[in-house]
Amino acid sequence: MGSRFPSHQLSNGLYVSGRPEQPKERLPTMSSVAMPYTGGDIKKSGELGKMFDIPVDGSKSRKSGPINSAPSRTGSFGGAASHSGPIMPNAAARASYTTSGPVSSGAMTGSASLKKSNSGPLNRHGDPVKKSSGPQSGGVTPSGRQNSGPLPPVLPATGLITSGPICSGPLNSSGAPRKVSGPLDSMGSMKVPSSVAHNQAVTVLTQDEDFSFRRNFPKPILWSLILLFVMGFIAGGFILGAVHNAILLIVVVVLFGAVAALFGWNTCWGRRAIIGYIARYPDAELRHAKNGQFVKISGVVTCGNVPLESSFQKVPRCIYTSTSLYEYRGWDSKAANPTHRRFTWGLRSLERRAVDFYISDFQSGLRALVKTGYGARVTPYVDDSLAIDVNPAKEELSHEFIRWLGERKLSSDDRIMRLKEGYIKEGSTVSVMGVVQRNDNVLMIVPPPEPITTGCQWAKCIVPATLDGIVLRCEDASKNDVIPV
């Protein structure tokens, strides 16, 4: 044609304007495989298993490269789809598929023009393998499965990552529903001991932690006073007999009576005076407390890793418990202990324990760990919440009291007994005196290195007393309002 506009002829004989369209090269088709869920078995995850030096089953691993035992295919593959993954035996009927991966047996011959398109592994009959997620029944994995996932152990069928032993979950090793509930290990259910008496985290306290004016009073001063009064009585008696002058003897007697009255006053009111000293001691703020400073902290307590239970009343979640049994000794009664004197109450049994706990400061709201467990030195001033007087000659023993005596192999004969029990349960308000210790952003209250003294209270005629270790002060826990925590 003589037109100035370019034109070209189509295959059907028509002439159209414009330049002929350049044929475009068809890009090779890229195929990808969606890896099925492996249930957590790294042995079925192919290349991931090799990264961790874990042997991978050769029949399940994916390989790239030429097709083994198959001639090169030259022919038209119009509309032919592609498969990725291993092809199993008897795959000759699918010779027209373009494959990527090993072919175990069978030749790929001829050419065809097929419309079917599949992606994924084939089984040994040449059919697509059904993908599944999670472990199969009986623990058998299909031969054509491709797996990828995290490291073993194998997860339950739900695929959730759960806590507890491996065998816990809705299915057992054979895939059947479990008939038991709760996490069980290979040794069966673990029995938790009911008693924590032999636990290293529990501090067992003795009667020595109780207030005693005789133990608190310095021994050298006590023996010096005794020697001084003995010498005064001897000198006063000698002067009275020699010159018939009783002034020195009267002075010695008056001084002796005053000292004896002072000792008796401190013996009866010394514990109450120490409680008053603790109450008057100013509270400190944990936020501004320095490392190594002796402080008093008041707040609500919470249990640590090892909570306690009271012995008689079975009060749970306690940080301190004390149960004591006293017996009254008459003229012909048996002694409760080797030092038990007649017409007095003697201690027969004592169960007093303390463990580590947390306290939330009222002043700053900070929380600190109080180290009263693992054999720490503790001085408790905790009021008793229960006191039971038992006289078998006048009344019958209660079943709870008989049970408590039987558990400790104590006799229940005709003895006048008194049972006292005190405790600090979780949520109680407690005052703690100790030394602040900061260690890696962990705030703790630890026992002081040396006992502290309360000093003289001259207005109340109270001599100094010593407080050793961490001081715990709590009123009757049964009467206080417990804050739920």
Short mmCIF file of C-alpha atoms in Angstrom, two decimals:
data_model
loop_
_atom_site.label_atom_id
_atom_site.label_comp_id
_atom_site.label_asym_id
_atom_site.label_seq_id
_atom_site.Cartn_x
_atom_site.Cartn_y
_atom_site.Cartn_z
CA MET A 1 0.00 0.00 0.00
CA GLY A 2 1.18 3.51 -0.86
CA SER A 3 -0.07 5.11 2.31
CA ARG A 4 2.28 7.15 4.36
CA PHE A 5 0.97 5.43 7.45
CA PRO A 6 2.60 2.09 8.16
CA SER A 7 0.38 -0.94 7.96
CA HIS A 8 0.73 -4.69 8.10
CA GLN A 9 -1.25 -7.79 7.18
CA LEU A 10 -2.76 -10.10 9.75
CA SER A 11 -2.80 -13.88 9.48
CA ASN A 12 -6.41 -13.85 8.20
CA GLY A 13 -5.49 -11.61 5.26
CA LEU A 14 -6.70 -8.28 6.59
CA TYR A 15 -4.54 -5.16 6.45
CA VAL A 16 -4.47 -2.97 9.51
CA SER A 17 -2.60 0.21 10.25
CA GLY A 18 0.27 0.34 12.62
CA ARG A 19 3.44 -1.58 13.02
CA PRO A 20 3.30 -5.30 13.66
CA GLU A 21 3.46 -6.24 17.29
CA GLN A 22 6.74 -7.74 18.41
CA PRO A 23 6.32 -11.22 19.90
CA LYS A 24 7.01 -11.28 23.59
CA GLU A 25 9.06 -13.96 25.15
CA ARG A 26 7.15 -16.00 27.67
CA LEU A 27 8.80 -15.97 31.04
CA PRO A 28 9.35 -19.31 32.69
CA THR A 29 6.69 -20.19 35.22
CA MET A 30 7.96 -20.26 38.80
CA SER A 31 6.26 -22.56 41.26
CA SER A 32 6.29 -22.52 45.03
CA VAL A 33 5.19 -25.02 47.57
CA ALA A 34 3.11 -24.15 50.62
CA MET A 35 4.73 -26.19 53.33
CA PRO A 36 2.16 -27.99 55.47
CA TYR A 37 2.16 -27.80 59.27
CA THR A 38 4.61 -30.30 60.72
CA GLY A 39 3.28 -30.45 64.25
CA GLY A 40 6.66 -29.41 65.64
CA ASP A 41 8.81 -32.27 64.30
CA ILE A 42 11.99 -30.75 62.92
CA LYS A 43 12.94 -34.01 61.24
CA LYS A 44 10.20 -33.35 58.69
CA SER A 45 11.13 -29.74 58.02
CA GLY A 46 13.76 -30.30 55.33
CA GLU A 47 16.51 -27.70 55.23
CA LEU A 48 15.66 -26.40 58.72
CA GLY A 49 16.64 -29.72 60.23
CA LYS A 50 20.01 -29.60 58.54
CA MET A 51 20.73 -26.24 60.15
CA PHE A 52 20.60 -27.90 63.59
CA ASP A 53 22.52 -31.04 62.53
CA ILE A 54 19.43 -33.18 62.92
CA PRO A 55 19.21 -36.20 60.57
CA VAL A 56 16.40 -35.82 58.06
CA ASP A 57 14.63 -38.69 56.38
CA GLY A 58 15.81 -38.83 52.78
CA SER A 59 12.41 -39.87 51.46
CA LYS A 60 10.82 -36.80 52.99
CA SER A 61 13.47 -34.20 52.25
CA ARG A 62 13.21 -31.85 49.29
CA LYS A 63 16.03 -31.83 46.82
CA SER A 64 16.71 -29.60 43.87
CA GLY A 65 18.49 -30.65 40.70
CA PRO A 66 17.96 -32.86 37.66
CA ILE A 67 15.39 -35.60 37.61
CA ASN A 68 16.93 -39.00 38.27
CA SER A 69 16.16 -41.97 36.05
CA ALA A 70 14.26 -39.80 33.56
CA PRO A 71 15.19 -38.77 30.02
CA SER A 72 15.17 -35.17 29.00
CA ARG A 73 11.84 -34.08 27.69
CA THR A 74 11.67 -32.29 24.35
CA GLY A 75 8.27 -31.55 23.01
CA SER A 76 5.33 -29.22 23.35
CA PHE A 77 3.82 -28.74 26.74
CA GLY A 78 0.94 -26.46 25.88
CA GLY A 79 -1.03 -25.74 29.01
CA ALA A 80 0.96 -28.18 31.05
CA ALA A 81 1.06 -27.32 34.75
CA SER A 82 3.99 -27.89 37.05
CA HIS A 83 4.43 -29.99 40.18
CA SER A 84 6.89 -29.36 42.94
CA GLY A 85 7.92 -32.03 45.37
CA PRO A 86 8.83 -35.70 45.16
CA ILE A 87 7.05 -38.03 42.73
CA MET A 88 6.62 -41.59 43.89
CA PRO A 89 6.69 -44.84 41.87
CA ASN A 90 4.27 -45.55 38.99
CA ALA A 91 4.45 -41.96 37.85
CA ALA A 92 4.88 -42.72 34.15
CA ALA A 93 1.27 -41.79 33.41
CA ARG A 94 2.10 -38.26 34.52
CA ALA A 95 5.02 -37.91 32.16
CA SER A 96 3.72 -34.67 30.76
CA TYR A 97 4.11 -32.78 34.05
CA THR A 98 7.06 -30.50 34.55
CA THR A 99 8.47 -31.50 37.92
CA SER A 100 11.04 -30.14 40.30
CA GLY A 101 12.63 -32.66 42.61
CA PRO A 102 13.64 -36.31 42.48
CA VAL A 103 11.76 -38.98 40.60
CA SER A 104 12.26 -42.33 42.26
CA SER A 105 11.37 -44.62 39.37
CA GLY A 106 9.54 -44.63 36.05
CA ALA A 107 10.45 -42.89 32.79
CA MET A 108 9.01 -39.68 31.48
CA THR A 109 8.19 -40.39 27.82
CA GLY A 110 6.27 -38.72 25.02
CA SER A 111 4.60 -35.37 24.97
CA ALA A 112 1.09 -34.35 25.67
CA SER A 113 -1.03 -31.27 26.09
CA LEU A 114 -2.79 -31.50 29.43
CA LYS A 115 -4.99 -28.96 31.19
CA LYS A 116 -4.76 -30.34 34.71
CA SER A 117 -2.68 -28.33 37.13
CA ASN A 118 -1.59 -29.57 40.55
CA SER A 119 0.90 -28.31 43.07
CA GLY A 120 2.27 -30.33 45.94
CA PRO A 121 3.74 -33.76 46.59
CA LEU A 122 2.37 -36.94 45.03
CA ASN A 123 2.04 -40.30 46.67
CA ARG A 124 3.31 -43.58 45.29
CA HIS A 125 0.24 -43.92 43.04
CA GLY A 126 0.77 -40.51 41.49
CA ASP A 127 -2.16 -38.82 43.26
CA PRO A 128 -1.76 -35.60 45.19
CA VAL A 129 -0.97 -36.14 48.84
CA LYS A 130 -3.49 -34.73 51.27
CA LYS A 131 -1.89 -32.21 53.57
CA SER A 132 -2.61 -32.49 57.24
CA SER A 133 -1.71 -30.58 60.36
CA GLY A 134 -0.78 -32.05 63.71
CA PRO A 135 0.29 -35.55 64.70
CA GLN A 136 -1.60 -38.45 63.18
CA SER A 137 -3.22 -41.27 65.08
CA GLY A 138 -0.69 -43.74 66.34
CA GLY A 139 2.14 -41.34 65.73
CA VAL A 140 2.45 -42.38 62.02
CA THR A 141 3.34 -39.67 59.55
CA PRO A 142 2.32 -40.03 55.86
CA SER A 143 5.19 -40.78 53.50
CA GLY A 144 4.53 -37.72 51.40
CA ARG A 145 4.24 -35.18 54.20
CA GLN A 146 6.41 -32.11 54.13
CA ASN A 147 6.88 -30.59 57.52
CA SER A 148 8.30 -27.43 58.91
CA GLY A 149 8.06 -25.98 62.39
CA PRO A 150 9.81 -25.41 65.69
CA LEU A 151 12.06 -27.76 67.53
CA PRO A 152 10.65 -30.90 69.21
CA PRO A 153 8.84 -32.00 71.39
CA VAL A 154 5.77 -32.69 69.29
CA LEU A 155 2.90 -30.39 70.21
CA PRO A 156 -0.64 -31.55 70.94
CA ALA A 157 -3.16 -31.76 68.12
CA THR A 158 -4.32 -28.21 68.74
CA GLY A 159 -0.89 -26.79 67.91
CA LEU A 160 -0.88 -24.63 71.04
CA ILE A 161 2.28 -24.21 73.07
CA THR A 162 1.32 -25.22 76.58
CA SER A 163 3.12 -25.41 79.89
CA GLY A 164 3.72 -28.54 81.88
CA PRO A 165 5.16 -31.92 80.99
CA ILE A 166 5.32 -33.02 77.37
CA CYS A 167 2.70 -35.72 77.71
CA SER A 168 0.08 -33.36 79.08
CA GLY A 169 -2.76 -32.51 76.76
CA PRO A 170 -5.95 -33.88 75.25
CA LEU A 171 -4.28 -36.79 73.39
CA ASN A 172 -2.03 -39.57 74.51
CA SER A 173 0.83 -41.16 72.56
CA SER A 174 -1.60 -43.14 70.38
CA GLY A 175 -3.74 -40.14 69.50
CA ALA A 176 -6.68 -41.21 71.65
CA PRO A 177 -8.26 -38.88 74.20
CA ARG A 178 -6.65 -38.99 77.61
CA LYS A 179 -8.68 -40.39 80.45
CA VAL A 180 -6.97 -38.35 83.14
CA SER A 181 -6.86 -34.64 83.79
CA GLY A 182 -4.00 -32.47 84.87
CA PRO A 183 -0.32 -32.56 83.94
CA LEU A 184 1.24 -35.96 84.55
CA ASP A 185 4.80 -36.95 83.94
CA SER A 186 6.29 -40.36 83.32
CA MET A 187 6.45 -41.05 87.05
CA GLY A 188 2.80 -40.22 87.66
CA SER A 189 1.31 -37.45 89.72
CA MET A 190 3.58 -35.78 92.22
CA LYS A 191 2.47 -35.84 95.84
CA VAL A 192 3.20 -32.66 97.69
CA PRO A 193 4.11 -33.25 101.33
CA SER A 194 1.71 -31.70 103.78
CA SER A 195 4.41 -30.76 106.27
CA VAL A 196 7.14 -28.22 105.65
CA ALA A 197 8.92 -28.79 108.93
CA HIS A 198 12.01 -30.20 107.23
CA ASN A 199 12.08 -27.65 104.42
CA GLN A 200 15.27 -25.61 104.31
CA ALA A 201 13.25 -22.51 103.47
CA VAL A 202 11.50 -22.71 106.86
CA THR A 203 13.13 -21.24 109.95
CA VAL A 204 12.35 -23.21 113.10
CA LEU A 205 12.31 -20.91 116.11
CA THR A 206 12.82 -21.99 119.71
CA GLN A 207 11.84 -20.64 123.09
CA ASP A 208 15.07 -18.66 123.23
CA GLU A 209 13.52 -16.10 120.88
CA ASP A 210 10.92 -15.24 123.55
CA PHE A 211 11.49 -12.25 125.76
CA SER A 212 13.25 -13.08 129.00
CA PHE A 213 14.58 -10.40 131.31
CA ARG A 214 17.02 -12.86 132.84
CA ARG A 215 18.55 -13.65 129.44
CA ASN A 216 18.55 -10.01 128.36
CA PHE A 217 20.21 -8.69 131.48
CA PRO A 218 24.02 -8.66 131.16
CA LYS A 219 25.54 -11.52 133.13
CA PRO A 220 28.64 -9.64 134.39
CA ILE A 221 26.46 -6.90 135.91
CA LEU A 222 24.17 -9.47 137.47
CA TRP A 223 27.02 -11.36 139.15
CA SER A 224 28.61 -8.09 140.29
CA LEU A 225 25.38 -7.04 142.00
CA ILE A 226 25.06 -10.42 143.67
CA LEU A 227 28.64 -10.24 144.97
CA LEU A 228 28.13 -6.64 146.14
CA PHE A 229 24.99 -7.46 148.10
CA VAL A 230 26.59 -10.52 149.67
CA MET A 231 29.48 -8.39 150.88
CA GLY A 232 27.06 -5.71 152.12
CA PHE A 233 25.05 -8.21 154.12
CA ILE A 234 28.21 -9.63 155.66
CA ALA A 235 29.54 -6.20 156.59
CA GLY A 236 26.19 -5.00 157.93
CA GLY A 237 25.79 -8.10 160.08
CA PHE A 238 29.36 -7.77 161.44
CA ILE A 239 28.83 -4.10 162.37
CA LEU A 240 25.48 -4.90 163.92
CA GLY A 241 27.03 -7.57 166.07
CA ALA A 242 30.14 -5.57 166.98
CA VAL A 243 28.92 -2.05 167.71
CA HIS A 244 25.19 -2.68 167.73
CA ASN A 245 24.67 -0.31 164.78
CA ALA A 246 22.18 -1.46 162.15
CA ILE A 247 22.42 1.52 159.77
CA LEU A 248 24.60 -0.28 157.20
CA LEU A 249 22.47 -3.38 157.29
CA ILE A 250 19.29 -1.32 156.81
CA VAL A 251 20.79 0.50 153.82
CA VAL A 252 21.84 -2.78 152.24
CA VAL A 253 18.38 -4.27 152.78
CA VAL A 254 16.67 -1.22 151.24
CA LEU A 255 18.95 -1.28 148.23
CA PHE A 256 18.45 -5.00 147.81
CA GLY A 257 14.67 -4.58 147.95
CA ALA A 258 14.80 -1.80 145.36
CA VAL A 259 16.91 -3.87 142.98
CA ALA A 260 14.69 -6.92 143.49
CA ALA A 261 11.58 -4.81 142.79
CA LEU A 262 13.24 -3.42 139.64
CA PHE A 263 14.02 -6.93 138.44
CA GLY A 264 10.49 -8.10 139.16
CA TRP A 265 9.00 -5.07 137.37
CA ASN A 266 11.07 -5.67 134.26
CA THR A 267 10.25 -9.37 134.31
CA CYS A 268 6.51 -8.68 134.29
CA TRP A 269 6.40 -5.57 132.07
CA GLY A 270 9.52 -5.96 129.95
CA ARG A 271 7.73 -7.53 126.98
CA ARG A 272 5.04 -4.84 126.96
CA ALA A 273 7.74 -2.15 127.15
CA ILE A 274 9.51 -3.60 124.10
CA ILE A 275 6.22 -3.70 122.18
CA GLY A 276 5.72 -0.05 123.06
CA TYR A 277 9.25 0.72 121.89
CA ILE A 278 8.52 -0.94 118.53
CA ALA A 279 5.26 0.99 118.20
CA ARG A 280 6.99 4.32 118.91
CA TYR A 281 9.86 3.67 116.54
CA PRO A 282 9.31 5.87 113.47
CA ASP A 283 8.40 4.21 110.18
CA ALA A 284 10.78 4.70 107.27
CA GLU A 285 10.11 4.96 103.56
CA LEU A 286 11.68 2.29 101.42
CA ARG A 287 12.06 4.77 98.58
CA HIS A 288 14.53 6.89 100.55
CA ALA A 289 16.11 4.11 102.64
CA LYS A 290 19.83 3.66 102.07
CA ASN A 291 21.64 0.39 101.72
CA GLY A 292 22.63 -0.92 105.16
CA GLN A 293 20.24 1.36 107.07
CA PHE A 294 18.28 -0.05 110.01
CA VAL A 295 14.63 0.75 109.43
CA LYS A 296 11.13 -0.10 110.55
CA ILE A 297 8.63 -0.86 107.80
CA SER A 298 4.89 -1.25 108.32
CA GLY A 299 2.62 -2.67 105.64
CA VAL A 300 0.61 -5.57 104.29
CA VAL A 301 2.34 -8.92 103.93
CA THR A 302 2.03 -11.52 101.19
CA CYS A 303 3.35 -15.06 101.14
CA GLY A 304 6.49 -16.09 99.33
CA ASN A 305 7.22 -19.42 97.66
CA VAL A 306 6.59 -21.51 100.78
CA PRO A 307 3.44 -20.55 102.72
CA LEU A 308 2.77 -22.01 106.15
CA GLU A 309 -0.32 -23.44 107.81
CA SER A 310 -1.13 -23.10 111.49
CA SER A 311 -0.86 -26.29 113.47
CA PHE A 312 -4.13 -26.41 115.40
CA GLN A 313 -6.58 -24.17 113.57
CA LYS A 314 -5.26 -25.07 110.09
CA VAL A 315 -5.18 -21.44 108.93
CA PRO A 316 -3.68 -21.46 105.40
CA ARG A 317 -1.21 -19.08 103.75
CA CYS A 318 0.67 -17.84 106.79
CA ILE A 319 4.16 -16.35 106.96
CA TYR A 320 4.57 -17.11 110.68
CA THR A 321 2.96 -19.71 112.95
CA SER A 322 3.39 -20.50 116.63
CA THR A 323 1.61 -23.26 118.56
CA SER A 324 2.66 -24.01 122.13
CA LEU A 325 1.37 -26.41 124.76
CA TYR A 326 1.88 -25.64 128.46
CA GLU A 327 1.27 -27.85 131.48
CA TYR A 328 0.72 -26.88 135.09
CA ARG A 329 2.74 -28.79 137.63
CA GLY A 330 1.29 -29.28 141.07
CA TRP A 331 2.85 -30.93 144.05
CA ASP A 332 2.66 -34.48 142.71
CA SER A 333 2.34 -33.76 138.98
CA LYS A 334 4.82 -34.65 136.31
CA ALA A 335 7.21 -32.06 134.97
CA ALA A 336 6.67 -30.86 131.42
CA ASN A 337 10.42 -30.32 130.91
CA PRO A 338 13.57 -30.82 132.96
CA THR A 339 13.54 -27.24 134.26
CA HIS A 340 9.86 -27.20 135.18
CA ARG A 341 9.32 -26.14 138.79
CA ARG A 342 6.30 -26.93 140.92
CA PHE A 343 3.23 -24.69 140.92
CA THR A 344 4.23 -23.10 137.62
CA TRP A 345 3.39 -23.50 133.96
CA GLY A 346 5.98 -25.36 131.93
CA LEU A 347 6.39 -25.62 128.16
CA ARG A 348 5.79 -29.12 126.84
CA SER A 349 5.62 -28.62 123.07
CA LEU A 350 6.47 -25.70 120.79
CA GLU A 351 6.03 -25.39 117.02
CA ARG A 352 7.18 -22.00 115.80
CA ARG A 353 8.17 -21.36 112.18
CA ALA A 354 8.81 -18.44 109.85
CA VAL A 355 9.45 -18.13 106.12
CA ASP A 356 10.42 -15.43 103.65
CA PHE A 357 7.61 -13.07 102.72
CA TYR A 358 6.90 -9.78 101.00
CA ILE A 359 5.78 -6.55 102.61
CA SER A 360 4.23 -3.56 100.84
CA ASP A 361 5.29 -0.32 102.46
CA PHE A 362 2.45 1.97 103.55
CA GLN A 363 4.62 5.07 103.13
CA SER A 364 5.91 4.61 99.59
CA GLY A 365 3.97 1.63 98.25
CA LEU A 366 7.17 -0.24 97.40
CA ARG A 367 7.46 -3.97 97.96
CA ALA A 368 10.37 -5.62 99.72
CA LEU A 369 11.38 -9.20 100.42
CA VAL A 370 11.81 -9.93 104.13
CA LYS A 371 14.41 -12.65 104.70
CA THR A 372 13.06 -14.53 107.70
CA GLY A 373 13.49 -18.01 106.21
CA TYR A 374 16.46 -20.32 105.68
CA GLY A 375 17.53 -20.20 109.32
CA ALA A 376 17.56 -16.42 109.70
CA ARG A 377 17.55 -14.83 113.16
CA VAL A 378 14.03 -13.68 114.00
CA THR A 379 12.57 -12.10 117.15
CA PRO A 380 8.77 -12.37 116.99
CA TYR A 381 6.37 -10.27 119.01
CA VAL A 382 3.12 -11.73 117.75
CA ASP A 383 0.00 -11.85 119.89
CA ASP A 384 -1.69 -15.20 120.38
CA SER A 385 -5.05 -15.52 118.66
CA LEU A 386 -6.13 -18.66 120.53
CA ALA A 387 -5.80 -19.79 124.14
CA ILE A 388 -7.50 -22.98 125.37
CA ASP A 389 -7.38 -24.17 128.98
CA VAL A 390 -7.96 -27.91 129.35
CA ASN A 391 -8.66 -29.68 132.63
CA PRO A 392 -9.48 -33.37 131.99
CA ALA A 393 -10.69 -33.77 135.56
CA LYS A 394 -13.56 -31.32 134.97
CA GLU A 395 -14.34 -31.56 131.26
CA GLU A 396 -13.87 -33.85 128.30
CA LEU A 397 -11.26 -33.15 125.71
CA SER A 398 -12.46 -31.96 122.33
CA HIS A 399 -11.94 -34.13 119.26
CA GLU A 400 -9.71 -31.49 117.65
CA PHE A 401 -7.49 -31.34 120.72
CA ILE A 402 -7.24 -35.14 120.93
CA ARG A 403 -6.38 -35.27 117.22
CA TRP A 404 -3.69 -32.64 117.68
CA LEU A 405 -2.16 -34.51 120.61
CA GLY A 406 -2.28 -37.81 118.72
CA GLU A 407 -0.49 -36.39 115.69
CA ARG A 408 2.39 -35.36 117.96
CA LYS A 409 2.28 -38.51 120.09
CA LEU A 410 1.57 -36.55 123.27
CA SER A 411 -0.26 -38.17 126.15
CA SER A 412 -3.66 -36.88 127.23
CA ASP A 413 -3.70 -38.00 130.86
CA ASP A 414 -5.03 -36.01 133.81
CA ARG A 415 -2.86 -32.97 133.28
CA ILE A 416 -3.95 -29.36 133.32
CA MET A 417 -2.92 -28.02 129.94
CA ARG A 418 -3.07 -24.75 128.07
CA LEU A 419 -2.81 -24.43 124.29
CA LYS A 420 -1.79 -21.13 122.67
CA GLU A 421 -1.59 -20.39 118.98
CA GLY A 422 -0.60 -17.27 117.06
CA TYR A 423 0.02 -16.64 113.39
CA ILE A 424 0.49 -13.99 110.74
CA LYS A 425 -1.61 -14.75 107.69
CA GLU A 426 -1.45 -13.21 104.28
CA GLY A 427 -3.03 -9.77 104.15
CA SER A 428 -2.24 -8.89 107.76
CA THR A 429 -0.63 -5.62 108.79
CA VAL A 430 2.85 -6.21 110.19
CA SER A 431 5.73 -4.06 111.40
CA VAL A 432 9.21 -5.29 110.46
CA MET A 433 12.54 -4.02 111.79
CA GLY A 434 15.70 -4.89 109.92
CA VAL A 435 18.48 -3.69 107.64
CA VAL A 436 17.80 -2.58 104.07
CA GLN A 437 19.76 -4.39 101.40
CA ARG A 438 19.63 -3.49 97.70
CA ASN A 439 20.96 -6.11 95.32
CA ASP A 440 20.43 -5.80 91.54
CA ASN A 441 17.28 -3.72 91.92
CA VAL A 442 15.92 -6.24 94.45
CA LEU A 443 14.89 -4.61 97.73
CA MET A 444 15.27 -6.84 100.79
CA ILE A 445 15.04 -6.58 104.57
CA VAL A 446 17.72 -8.72 106.21
CA PRO A 447 18.74 -9.32 109.85
CA PRO A 448 21.19 -6.78 111.30
CA PRO A 449 24.74 -8.02 111.85
CA GLU A 450 24.61 -7.19 115.58
CA PRO A 451 21.73 -7.13 118.07
CA ILE A 452 20.25 -3.70 118.73
CA THR A 453 19.36 -2.28 122.13
CA THR A 454 16.22 -0.49 123.14
CA GLY A 455 17.95 1.79 125.64
CA CYS A 456 16.80 2.70 129.13
CA GLN A 457 13.27 3.89 129.68
CA TRP A 458 13.77 5.76 132.95
CA ALA A 459 10.22 7.03 133.17
CA LYS A 460 8.93 3.46 133.18
CA CYS A 461 11.86 1.96 135.13
CA ILE A 462 12.71 -0.34 132.22
CA VAL A 463 16.29 -1.42 131.75
CA PRO A 464 17.74 -1.85 128.23
CA ALA A 465 16.79 -4.95 126.24
CA THR A 466 18.36 -6.41 123.11
CA LEU A 467 16.60 -7.33 119.87
CA ASP A 468 18.40 -9.94 117.80
CA GLY A 469 17.68 -10.48 114.12
CA ILE A 470 14.59 -9.31 112.26
CA VAL A 471 11.84 -8.10 114.58
CA LEU A 472 8.27 -9.08 113.69
CA ARG A 473 5.40 -7.29 115.36
CA CYS A 474 1.78 -8.18 114.71
CA GLU A 475 -1.31 -7.89 116.85
CA ASP A 476 -3.95 -10.59 117.13
CA ALA A 477 -4.46 -11.62 113.50
CA SER A 478 -7.94 -13.02 114.16
CA LYS A 479 -9.21 -9.57 115.23
CA ASN A 480 -7.53 -7.51 112.53
CA ASP A 481 -9.13 -6.80 109.18
CA VAL A 482 -7.26 -8.78 106.58
CA ILE A 483 -6.66 -7.01 103.29
CA PRO A 484 -7.28 -9.41 100.37
CA VAL A 485 -4.20 -9.76 98.18
#
